[in-house]
Amino acid sequence: MRGGWWRRAASQVGRSVAVWGVSTVTMLVLAGILPDFQLQSADGDSATTIAVTAALGAGAFGLLSAVVWPLLVRLLLLVPALVLGLLVFFLNGSLLLLALRINPSGQPEAAPETAVIVAAVMSAVASATGAALAVRDDEAFRRRLHRIADRRRGRRPPCVSTP
């Protein structure tokens, strides 16, 4: 399999860039629709500054989600499912507010309840985009099959042969 590793890496980078781009556009659309969510300063900014602010905000939100969520899932395994379901929205909104605060360009602002809505929509759009792009990826399909097979092997008791 010559060049297989590079092809898989390029495919993953391409999917990540596509998800980032769609998340950026989603953030821009939500900033235009929601009155409590702004990506520009009070005195107004250029379209380029607003676009850079959205791109940096979407990138920071994606990176924070990728780093923080695996850790939180392990920490929250003991939390009841109903509480965890409600907590997810609060934590996603908090991650979005943090992503907007660390954004070096512009003056992005969001009310806490609006941040929860923006984070939920952005997460749903990013998940749908990533899944749609992975549909034709043979390597993603193989990884999924291996995970399913590993889970099934773990559930069955080992086969003991009798002589």
mmCIF file with all atom_site columns, N, CA, C and O in Angstrom, residues 39-75:
data_model
loop_
_atom_site.group_PDB
_atom_site.id
_atom_site.type_symbol
_atom_site.label_atom_id
_atom_site.label_alt_id
_atom_site.label_comp_id
_atom_site.label_asym_id
_atom_site.label_entity_id
_atom_site.label_seq_id
_atom_site.pdbx_PDB_ins_code
_atom_site.Cartn_x
_atom_site.Cartn_y
_atom_site.Cartn_z
_atom_site.occupancy
_atom_site.B_iso_or_equiv
_atom_site.pdbx_formal_charge
_atom_site.auth_seq_id
_atom_site.auth_comp_id
_atom_site.auth_asym_id
_atom_site.auth_atom_id
_atom_site.pdbx_PDB_model_num
ATOM 1   N N  . LEU A 1 39 ? -20.031 39.308 16.538 1.00 0.00 ? 39 LEU A N  1
ATOM 2   C CA . LEU A 1 39 ? -18.637 39.025 16.217 1.00 0.00 ? 39 LEU A CA 1
ATOM 3   C C  . LEU A 1 39 ? -17.864 40.299 15.908 1.00 0.00 ? 39 LEU A C  1
ATOM 4   O O  . LEU A 1 39 ? -16.709 40.234 15.515 1.00 0.00 ? 39 LEU A O  1
ATOM 5   N N  . GLN A 1 40 ? -18.487 41.443 16.065 1.00 0.00 ? 40 GLN A N  1
ATOM 6   C CA . GLN A 1 40 ? -17.805 42.700 15.763 1.00 0.00 ? 40 GLN A CA 1
ATOM 7   C C  . GLN A 1 40 ? -17.886 43.638 16.953 1.00 0.00 ? 40 GLN A C  1
ATOM 8   O O  . GLN A 1 40 ? -18.719 43.482 17.823 1.00 0.00 ? 40 GLN A O  1
ATOM 9   N N  . SER A 1 41 ? -17.008 44.612 16.952 1.00 0.00 ? 41 SER A N  1
ATOM 10  C CA . SER A 1 41 ? -17.009 45.595 18.027 1.00 0.00 ? 41 SER A CA 1
ATOM 11  C C  . SER A 1 41 ? -18.182 46.554 17.849 1.00 0.00 ? 41 SER A C  1
ATOM 12  O O  . SER A 1 41 ? -18.823 46.584 16.801 1.00 0.00 ? 41 SER A O  1
ATOM 13  N N  . ALA A 1 42 ? -18.451 47.339 18.870 1.00 0.00 ? 42 ALA A N  1
ATOM 14  C CA . ALA A 1 42 ? -19.601 48.251 18.853 1.00 0.00 ? 42 ALA A CA 1
ATOM 15  C C  . ALA A 1 42 ? -19.475 49.303 17.749 1.00 0.00 ? 42 ALA A C  1
ATOM 16  O O  . ALA A 1 42 ? -20.471 49.726 17.172 1.00 0.00 ? 42 ALA A O  1
ATOM 17  N N  . ASP A 1 43 ? -18.244 49.731 17.432 1.00 0.00 ? 43 ASP A N  1
ATOM 18  C CA . ASP A 1 43 ? -18.068 50.753 16.399 1.00 0.00 ? 43 ASP A CA 1
ATOM 19  C C  . ASP A 1 43 ? -18.028 50.162 14.995 1.00 0.00 ? 43 ASP A C  1
ATOM 20  O O  . ASP A 1 43 ? -17.894 50.887 14.021 1.00 0.00 ? 43 ASP A O  1
ATOM 21  N N  . GLY A 1 44 ? -18.165 48.863 14.869 1.00 0.00 ? 44 GLY A N  1
ATOM 22  C CA . GLY A 1 44 ? -18.198 48.214 13.555 1.00 0.00 ? 44 GLY A CA 1
ATOM 23  C C  . GLY A 1 44 ? -16.817 47.785 13.105 1.00 0.00 ? 44 GLY A C  1
ATOM 24  O O  . GLY A 1 44 ? -15.815 48.404 13.434 1.00 0.00 ? 44 GLY A O  1
ATOM 25  N N  . ASP A 1 45 ? -16.764 46.700 12.379 1.00 0.00 ? 45 ASP A N  1
ATOM 26  C CA . ASP A 1 45 ? -15.518 46.158 11.843 1.00 0.00 ? 45 ASP A CA 1
ATOM 27  C C  . ASP A 1 45 ? -15.722 45.838 10.372 1.00 0.00 ? 45 ASP A C  1
ATOM 28  O O  . ASP A 1 45 ? -16.849 45.758 9.878  1.00 0.00 ? 45 ASP A O  1
ATOM 29  N N  . SER A 1 46 ? -14.614 45.622 9.686  1.00 0.00 ? 46 SER A N  1
ATOM 30  C CA . SER A 1 46 ? -14.700 45.242 8.282  1.00 0.00 ? 46 SER A CA 1
ATOM 31  C C  . SER A 1 46 ? -15.179 43.791 8.173  1.00 0.00 ? 46 SER A C  1
ATOM 32  O O  . SER A 1 46 ? -15.112 43.024 9.134  1.00 0.00 ? 46 SER A O  1
ATOM 33  N N  . ALA A 1 47 ? -15.639 43.420 7.014  1.00 0.00 ? 47 ALA A N  1
ATOM 34  C CA . ALA A 1 47 ? -16.093 42.051 6.776  1.00 0.00 ? 47 ALA A CA 1
ATOM 35  C C  . ALA A 1 47 ? -14.949 41.056 6.977  1.00 0.00 ? 47 ALA A C  1
ATOM 36  O O  . ALA A 1 47 ? -15.162 39.950 7.479  1.00 0.00 ? 47 ALA A O  1
ATOM 37  N N  . THR A 1 48 ? -13.734 41.467 6.619  1.00 0.00 ? 48 THR A N  1
ATOM 38  C CA . THR A 1 48 ? -12.576 40.592 6.793  1.00 0.00 ? 48 THR A CA 1
ATOM 39  C C  . THR A 1 48 ? -12.316 40.329 8.264  1.00 0.00 ? 48 THR A C  1
ATOM 40  O O  . THR A 1 48 ? -12.077 39.189 8.666  1.00 0.00 ? 48 THR A O  1
ATOM 41  N N  . THR A 1 49 ? -12.369 41.376 9.085  1.00 0.00 ? 49 THR A N  1
ATOM 42  C CA . THR A 1 49 ? -12.144 41.219 10.519 1.00 0.00 ? 49 THR A CA 1
ATOM 43  C C  . THR A 1 49 ? -13.207 40.322 11.132 1.00 0.00 ? 49 THR A C  1
ATOM 44  O O  . THR A 1 49 ? -12.905 39.467 11.970 1.00 0.00 ? 49 THR A O  1
ATOM 45  N N  . ILE A 1 50 ? -14.443 40.486 10.722 1.00 0.00 ? 50 ILE A N  1
ATOM 46  C CA . ILE A 1 50 ? -15.527 39.652 11.236 1.00 0.00 ? 50 ILE A CA 1
ATOM 47  C C  . ILE A 1 50 ? -15.320 38.199 10.815 1.00 0.00 ? 50 ILE A C  1
ATOM 48  O O  . ILE A 1 50 ? -15.504 37.275 11.614 1.00 0.00 ? 50 ILE A O  1
ATOM 49  N N  . ALA A 1 51 ? -14.915 37.980 9.560  1.00 0.00 ? 51 ALA A N  1
ATOM 50  C CA . ALA A 1 51 ? -14.670 36.622 9.077  1.00 0.00 ? 51 ALA A CA 1
ATOM 51  C C  . ALA A 1 51 ? -13.504 35.970 9.814  1.00 0.00 ? 51 ALA A C  1
ATOM 52  O O  . ALA A 1 51 ? -13.577 34.790 10.176 1.00 0.00 ? 51 ALA A O  1
ATOM 53  N N  . VAL A 1 52 ? -12.433 36.730 10.053 1.00 0.00 ? 52 VAL A N  1
ATOM 54  C CA . VAL A 1 52 ? -11.289 36.194 10.802 1.00 0.00 ? 52 VAL A CA 1
ATOM 55  C C  . VAL A 1 52 ? -11.702 35.876 12.229 1.00 0.00 ? 52 VAL A C  1
ATOM 56  O O  . VAL A 1 52 ? -11.323 34.838 12.793 1.00 0.00 ? 52 VAL A O  1
ATOM 57  N N  . THR A 1 53 ? -12.505 36.745 12.838 1.00 0.00 ? 53 THR A N  1
ATOM 58  C CA . THR A 1 53 ? -12.994 36.501 14.187 1.00 0.00 ? 53 THR A CA 1
ATOM 59  C C  . THR A 1 53 ? -13.818 35.219 14.233 1.00 0.00 ? 53 THR A C  1
ATOM 60  O O  . THR A 1 53 ? -13.660 34.403 15.144 1.00 0.00 ? 53 THR A O  1
ATOM 61  N N  . ALA A 1 54 ? -14.692 35.024 13.246 1.00 0.00 ? 54 ALA A N  1
ATOM 62  C CA . ALA A 1 54 ? -15.504 33.809 13.188 1.00 0.00 ? 54 ALA A CA 1
ATOM 63  C C  . ALA A 1 54 ? -14.630 32.576 12.981 1.00 0.00 ? 54 ALA A C  1
ATOM 64  O O  . ALA A 1 54 ? -14.837 31.537 13.629 1.00 0.00 ? 54 ALA A O  1
ATOM 65  N N  . ALA A 1 55 ? -13.642 32.674 12.094 1.00 0.00 ? 55 ALA A N  1
ATOM 66  C CA . ALA A 1 55 ? -12.757 31.533 11.838 1.00 0.00 ? 55 ALA A CA 1
ATOM 67  C C  . ALA A 1 55 ? -11.951 31.170 13.079 1.00 0.00 ? 55 ALA A C  1
ATOM 68  O O  . ALA A 1 55 ? -11.820 29.990 13.430 1.00 0.00 ? 55 ALA A O  1
ATOM 69  N N  . LEU A 1 56 ? -11.412 32.186 13.760 1.00 0.00 ? 56 LEU A N  1
ATOM 70  C CA . LEU A 1 56 ? -10.649 31.913 14.981 1.00 0.00 ? 56 LEU A CA 1
ATOM 71  C C  . LEU A 1 56 ? -11.548 31.380 16.093 1.00 0.00 ? 56 LEU A C  1
ATOM 72  O O  . LEU A 1 56 ? -11.164 30.475 16.837 1.00 0.00 ? 56 LEU A O  1
ATOM 73  N N  . GLY A 1 57 ? -12.759 31.923 16.201 1.00 0.00 ? 57 GLY A N  1
ATOM 74  C CA . GLY A 1 57 ? -13.701 31.440 17.211 1.00 0.00 ? 57 GLY A CA 1
ATOM 75  C C  . GLY A 1 57 ? -14.121 30.001 16.947 1.00 0.00 ? 57 GLY A C  1
ATOM 76  O O  . GLY A 1 57 ? -14.174 29.183 17.866 1.00 0.00 ? 57 GLY A O  1
ATOM 77  N N  . ALA A 1 58 ? -14.417 29.682 15.689 1.00 0.00 ? 58 ALA A N  1
ATOM 78  C CA . ALA A 1 58 ? -14.803 28.309 15.342 1.00 0.00 ? 58 ALA A CA 1
ATOM 79  C C  . ALA A 1 58 ? -13.640 27.348 15.561 1.00 0.00 ? 58 ALA A C  1
ATOM 80  O O  . ALA A 1 58 ? -13.826 26.234 16.062 1.00 0.00 ? 58 ALA A O  1
ATOM 81  N N  . GLY A 1 59 ? -12.438 27.779 15.209 1.00 0.00 ? 59 GLY A N  1
ATOM 82  C CA . GLY A 1 59 ? -11.263 26.931 15.426 1.00 0.00 ? 59 GLY A CA 1
ATOM 83  C C  . GLY A 1 59 ? -10.986 26.705 16.899 1.00 0.00 ? 59 GLY A C  1
ATOM 84  O O  . GLY A 1 59 ? -10.718 25.575 17.323 1.00 0.00 ? 59 GLY A O  1
ATOM 85  N N  . ALA A 1 60 ? -11.069 27.754 17.692 1.00 0.00 ? 60 ALA A N  1
ATOM 86  C CA . ALA A 1 60 ? -10.843 27.616 19.135 1.00 0.00 ? 60 ALA A CA 1
ATOM 87  C C  . ALA A 1 60 ? -11.909 26.735 19.767 1.00 0.00 ? 60 ALA A C  1
ATOM 88  O O  . ALA A 1 60 ? -11.609 25.884 20.609 1.00 0.00 ? 60 ALA A O  1
ATOM 89  N N  . PHE A 1 61 ? -13.171 26.907 19.348 1.00 0.00 ? 61 PHE A N  1
ATOM 90  C CA . PHE A 1 61 ? -14.249 26.076 19.875 1.00 0.00 ? 61 PHE A CA 1
ATOM 91  C C  . PHE A 1 61 ? -14.029 24.612 19.503 1.00 0.00 ? 61 PHE A C  1
ATOM 92  O O  . PHE A 1 61 ? -14.198 23.715 20.329 1.00 0.00 ? 61 PHE A O  1
ATOM 93  N N  . GLY A 1 62 ? -13.622 24.357 18.272 1.00 0.00 ? 62 GLY A N  1
ATOM 94  C CA . GLY A 1 62 ? -13.356 22.982 17.842 1.00 0.00 ? 62 GLY A CA 1
ATOM 95  C C  . GLY A 1 62 ? -12.206 22.352 18.602 1.00 0.00 ? 62 GLY A C  1
ATOM 96  O O  . GLY A 1 62 ? -12.286 21.196 19.034 1.00 0.00 ? 62 GLY A O  1
ATOM 97  N N  . LEU A 1 63 ? -11.116 23.099 18.783 1.00 0.00 ? 63 LEU A N  1
ATOM 98  C CA . LEU A 1 63 ? -9.966  22.571 19.525 1.00 0.00 ? 63 LEU A CA 1
ATOM 99  C C  . LEU A 1 63 ? -10.307 22.335 20.993 1.00 0.00 ? 63 LEU A C  1
ATOM 100 O O  . LEU A 1 63 ? -9.942  21.304 21.565 1.00 0.00 ? 63 LEU A O  1
ATOM 101 N N  . LEU A 1 64 ? -10.992 23.289 21.605 1.00 0.00 ? 64 LEU A N  1
ATOM 102 C CA . LEU A 1 64 ? -11.387 23.107 23.003 1.00 0.00 ? 64 LEU A CA 1
ATOM 103 C C  . LEU A 1 64 ? -12.307 21.900 23.155 1.00 0.00 ? 64 LEU A C  1
ATOM 104 O O  . LEU A 1 64 ? -12.165 21.117 24.098 1.00 0.00 ? 64 LEU A O  1
ATOM 105 N N  . SER A 1 65 ? -13.234 21.744 22.233 1.00 0.00 ? 65 SER A N  1
ATOM 106 C CA . SER A 1 65 ? -14.137 20.597 22.290 1.00 0.00 ? 65 SER A CA 1
ATOM 107 C C  . SER A 1 65 ? -13.370 19.285 22.137 1.00 0.00 ? 65 SER A C  1
ATOM 108 O O  . SER A 1 65 ? -13.641 18.315 22.840 1.00 0.00 ? 65 SER A O  1
ATOM 109 N N  . ALA A 1 66 ? -12.414 19.257 21.224 1.00 0.00 ? 66 ALA A N  1
ATOM 110 C CA . ALA A 1 66 ? -11.641 18.037 20.994 1.00 0.00 ? 66 ALA A CA 1
ATOM 111 C C  . ALA A 1 66 ? -10.764 17.676 22.183 1.00 0.00 ? 66 ALA A C  1
ATOM 112 O O  . ALA A 1 66 ? -10.530 16.499 22.454 1.00 0.00 ? 66 ALA A O  1
ATOM 113 N N  . VAL A 1 67 ? -10.300 18.664 22.918 1.00 0.00 ? 67 VAL A N  1
ATOM 114 C CA . VAL A 1 67 ? -9.415  18.401 24.064 1.00 0.00 ? 67 VAL A CA 1
ATOM 115 C C  . VAL A 1 67 ? -10.211 18.182 25.346 1.00 0.00 ? 67 VAL A C  1
ATOM 116 O O  . VAL A 1 67 ? -9.940  17.254 26.106 1.00 0.00 ? 67 VAL A O  1
ATOM 117 N N  . VAL A 1 68 ? -11.206 19.019 25.583 1.00 0.00 ? 68 VAL A N  1
ATOM 118 C CA . VAL A 1 68 ? -11.908 18.999 26.857 1.00 0.00 ? 68 VAL A CA 1
ATOM 119 C C  . VAL A 1 68 ? -12.914 17.859 26.957 1.00 0.00 ? 68 VAL A C  1
ATOM 120 O O  . VAL A 1 68 ? -13.023 17.211 27.995 1.00 0.00 ? 68 VAL A O  1
ATOM 121 N N  . TRP A 1 69 ? -13.674 17.586 25.895 1.00 0.00 ? 69 TRP A N  1
ATOM 122 C CA . TRP A 1 69 ? -14.741 16.595 25.985 1.00 0.00 ? 69 TRP A CA 1
ATOM 123 C C  . TRP A 1 69 ? -14.265 15.194 26.327 1.00 0.00 ? 69 TRP A C  1
ATOM 124 O O  . TRP A 1 69 ? -14.893 14.520 27.158 1.00 0.00 ? 69 TRP A O  1
ATOM 125 N N  . PRO A 1 70 ? -13.190 14.670 25.746 1.00 0.00 ? 70 PRO A N  1
ATOM 126 C CA . PRO A 1 70 ? -12.756 13.326 26.165 1.00 0.00 ? 70 PRO A CA 1
ATOM 127 C C  . PRO A 1 70 ? -12.408 13.261 27.660 1.00 0.00 ? 70 PRO A C  1
ATOM 128 O O  . PRO A 1 70 ? -12.698 12.266 28.319 1.00 0.00 ? 70 PRO A O  1
ATOM 129 N N  . LEU A 1 71 ? -11.816 14.325 28.169 1.00 0.00 ? 71 LEU A N  1
ATOM 130 C CA . LEU A 1 71 ? -11.499 14.355 29.606 1.00 0.00 ? 71 LEU A CA 1
ATOM 131 C C  . LEU A 1 71 ? -12.769 14.421 30.449 1.00 0.00 ? 71 LEU A C  1
ATOM 132 O O  . LEU A 1 71 ? -12.899 13.723 31.462 1.00 0.00 ? 71 LEU A O  1
ATOM 133 N N  . LEU A 1 72 ? -13.703 15.265 30.034 1.00 0.00 ? 72 LEU A N  1
ATOM 134 C CA . LEU A 1 72 ? -14.953 15.404 30.792 1.00 0.00 ? 72 LEU A CA 1
ATOM 135 C C  . LEU A 1 72 ? -15.782 14.128 30.772 1.00 0.00 ? 72 LEU A C  1
ATOM 136 O O  . LEU A 1 72 ? -16.409 13.778 31.769 1.00 0.00 ? 72 LEU A O  1
ATOM 137 N N  . VAL A 1 73 ? -15.784 13.426 29.653 1.00 0.00 ? 73 VAL A N  1
ATOM 138 C CA . VAL A 1 73 ? -16.559 12.189 29.571 1.00 0.00 ? 73 VAL A CA 1
ATOM 139 C C  . VAL A 1 73 ? -16.038 11.182 30.591 1.00 0.00 ? 73 VAL A C  1
ATOM 140 O O  . VAL A 1 73 ? -16.818 10.525 31.281 1.00 0.00 ? 73 VAL A O  1
ATOM 141 N N  . ARG A 1 74 ? -14.732 11.080 30.727 1.00 0.00 ? 74 ARG A N  1
ATOM 142 C CA . ARG A 1 74 ? -14.166 10.164 31.712 1.00 0.00 ? 74 ARG A CA 1
ATOM 143 C C  . ARG A 1 74 ? -14.490 10.604 33.141 1.00 0.00 ? 74 ARG A C  1
ATOM 144 O O  . ARG A 1 74 ? -14.751 9.777  34.005 1.00 0.00 ? 74 ARG A O  1
ATOM 145 N N  . LEU A 1 75 ? -14.466 11.903 33.382 1.00 0.00 ? 75 LEU A N  1
ATOM 146 C CA . LEU A 1 75 ? -14.754 12.407 34.719 1.00 0.00 ? 75 LEU A CA 1
ATOM 147 C C  . LEU A 1 75 ? -16.237 12.282 35.083 1.00 0.00 ? 75 LEU A C  1
ATOM 148 O O  . LEU A 1 75 ? -16.582 12.120 36.249 1.00 0.00 ? 75 LEU A O  1
#
